[in-house]
XYZ file of C-alpha atoms in Angstrom:
193
model
C 43.352 -79.071 -79.055
C 41.288 -78.227 -82.136
C 38.471 -80.352 -80.742
C 38.405 -78.166 -77.617
C 38.261 -74.998 -79.709
C 35.501 -76.422 -81.907
C 33.511 -77.489 -78.838
C 33.856 -74.039 -77.273
C 32.823 -72.389 -80.558
C 29.803 -74.728 -80.867
C 28.688 -73.984 -77.297
C 29.082 -70.250 -77.797
C 27.016 -70.275 -81.026
C 24.249 -72.295 -79.335
C 24.218 -69.950 -76.356
C 24.008 -66.864 -78.555
C 21.241 -68.328 -80.705
C 19.261 -69.335 -77.591
C 19.694 -65.846 -76.116
C 18.583 -64.193 -79.330
C 15.583 -66.522 -79.629
C 14.539 -65.956 -76.023
C 14.848 -62.211 -76.412
C 12.793 -62.152 -79.629
C 9.941 -64.456 -78.518
C 6.935 -62.613 -77.099
C 5.624 -63.203 -73.579
C 1.883 -63.341 -72.921
C -0.074 -62.466 -69.809
C -3.517 -63.829 -69.037
C -5.849 -63.528 -66.047
C -8.349 -66.325 -65.367
C -11.838 -65.974 -63.849
C -10.385 -66.320 -60.310
C -7.952 -63.461 -60.879
C -4.850 -65.671 -61.135
C -2.213 -64.082 -63.378
C -0.277 -66.422 -65.689
C 2.693 -65.588 -67.896
C 3.538 -67.858 -70.833
C 5.219 -67.994 -74.215
C 2.025 -69.658 -75.591
C -0.917 -67.282 -76.184
C -4.511 -68.199 -75.292
C -7.817 -66.439 -76.023
C -7.567 -63.964 -73.105
C -3.790 -63.384 -73.405
C -2.191 -60.067 -74.182
C 1.409 -59.555 -75.246
C 3.709 -58.115 -72.603
C 6.602 -55.870 -73.513
C 9.440 -56.691 -71.176
C 11.744 -53.942 -69.957
C 15.365 -53.943 -70.959
C 17.538 -56.325 -68.963
C 18.750 -54.907 -65.673
C 22.426 -55.713 -65.777
C 25.018 -53.824 -63.792
C 28.702 -54.432 -63.556
C 30.278 -55.017 -60.195
C 32.960 -52.457 -59.358
C 36.459 -53.811 -59.146
C 37.908 -53.453 -55.651
C 41.616 -53.274 -55.305
C 43.343 -54.426 -52.138
C 44.433 -50.856 -51.407
C 40.881 -49.504 -51.559
C 39.572 -52.205 -49.217
C 42.388 -51.706 -46.708
C 41.912 -47.949 -46.721
C 38.185 -48.363 -46.064
C 38.809 -50.825 -43.225
C 41.398 -48.530 -41.651
C 39.055 -45.546 -41.837
C 36.198 -47.441 -40.185
C 38.498 -48.732 -37.422
C 39.783 -45.252 -36.628
C 36.279 -43.755 -36.405
C 35.235 -43.986 -32.732
C 32.288 -42.472 -30.984
C 32.668 -41.118 -27.484
C 30.583 -42.880 -24.856
C 27.888 -40.532 -23.578
C 26.230 -42.688 -20.911
C 27.360 -45.661 -18.823
C 25.524 -46.792 -15.714
C 24.483 -49.839 -13.725
C 20.897 -50.612 -14.713
C 20.440 -53.540 -12.332
C 20.468 -53.821 -9.369
C 19.346 -50.375 -8.260
C 21.204 -48.274 -5.709
C 20.236 -49.241 -2.131
C 18.721 -52.626 -3.153
C 18.706 -55.293 -0.442
C 19.291 -58.994 -1.118
C 18.095 -61.724 1.244
C 20.174 -64.940 1.230
C 21.470 -64.540 -2.347
C 23.401 -67.358 -4.011
C 24.448 -64.859 -6.678
C 23.811 -61.257 -7.647
C 23.210 -60.326 -11.287
C 24.639 -57.003 -12.438
C 23.743 -55.307 -15.749
C 24.975 -52.083 -17.307
C 23.621 -49.819 -20.034
C 25.936 -48.050 -22.475
C 25.338 -45.303 -25.027
C 26.443 -45.757 -27.771
C 26.827 -49.555 -27.810
C 30.158 -51.065 -26.786
C 32.640 -50.453 -29.584
C 34.994 -52.899 -31.253
C 38.044 -53.628 -29.124
C 36.501 -52.287 -25.907
C 35.507 -54.464 -22.944
C 33.669 -54.092 -19.636
C 35.067 -54.953 -16.228
C 32.814 -55.317 -13.162
C 33.876 -54.435 -9.598
C 32.579 -55.413 -6.151
C 33.941 -53.139 -3.417
C 36.539 -51.820 -5.885
C 37.907 -55.289 -6.729
C 37.425 -56.868 -10.151
C 35.049 -59.837 -9.938
C 35.608 -61.226 -13.454
C 37.890 -60.845 -16.441
C 36.869 -57.996 -18.700
C 34.622 -59.058 -21.577
C 32.125 -57.695 -24.077
C 29.080 -58.810 -22.089
C 26.904 -56.164 -20.463
C 25.819 -58.366 -17.560
C 27.366 -60.842 -15.140
C 26.392 -62.915 -12.126
C 28.562 -62.569 -9.040
C 28.473 -65.839 -7.068
C 28.207 -66.014 -3.279
C 31.265 -68.304 -3.196
C 34.038 -68.774 -5.760
C 36.928 -71.221 -5.312
C 35.891 -71.888 -1.708
C 36.166 -68.181 -0.910
C 33.203 -66.014 0.061
C 32.649 -63.321 -2.546
C 29.331 -61.881 -1.409
C 29.398 -61.481 2.348
C 26.841 -60.057 4.755
C 26.678 -56.259 4.874
C 26.909 -53.329 2.476
C 28.854 -53.482 -0.780
C 29.584 -51.165 -3.683
C 29.199 -52.157 -7.330
C 30.714 -50.399 -10.317
C 31.920 -51.145 -13.842
C 34.428 -49.670 -16.265
C 34.822 -49.626 -20.040
C 38.381 -50.557 -21.006
C 40.049 -50.043 -24.364
C 42.238 -52.693 -26.026
C 45.252 -51.457 -24.028
C 43.351 -51.978 -20.745
C 42.965 -48.254 -20.056
C 39.730 -47.086 -18.415
C 37.664 -45.005 -20.826
C 34.629 -44.508 -18.577
C 33.442 -45.723 -15.173
C 29.897 -46.046 -13.866
C 28.897 -44.237 -10.712
C 29.155 -46.682 -7.790
C 25.959 -48.013 -6.279
C 25.505 -49.507 -2.818
C 23.721 -52.786 -2.164
C 22.953 -54.593 1.077
C 23.219 -58.329 1.681
C 21.416 -60.127 4.516
C 21.794 -63.794 5.388
C 19.455 -65.576 7.752
C 21.135 -66.739 10.911
C 19.490 -69.465 12.903
C 20.793 -69.956 16.403
C 20.373 -73.442 17.633
C 19.300 -73.629 21.259
C 18.700 -76.766 23.164
C 15.484 -76.667 25.118
C 14.298 -79.226 27.540
C 10.637 -79.497 27.729
C 9.333 -80.939 30.881
C 5.924 -82.217 31.361
C 4.164 -81.195 34.449
C 2.187 -83.916 35.966
């Protein structure tokens, strides 16, 4: 045990003597003919002594668990009201020809807040689970069921809080979907001779 104490004492004395020596030794600055600045503890003919500023040491504040929890609770409770929420793409009255999917994007001001999600609707029916993404792709077919059919459709989206309550809904937009229909006719071509 005494060996451990002696070793610790020896290390502490060496550390303190090194610190005192380093603090008392001058530092020199020199600039060569190319303008390169060099700092050293060995002076040369062009060197000038540099007076170093006092060490910049600051103590880290001690955070207690109560202070951290209070700060976290305050930041969680602080919510901004949404001021704008709209579908940015597609535009109202857009027409789609033979789409395999339709991408829908929304813009929100301020940005989506922690705990809130967005749900997208096609003709008033949710087309995907609510999530934090601001854009989705609605497929033409999902699980062997047509999702995007020929004709007019409405698109909208809603911001939901953690309890699933609607906080804000976009104005609905109308889109039109056209699919090419090719009628097969059998024609007999006769050659006139």
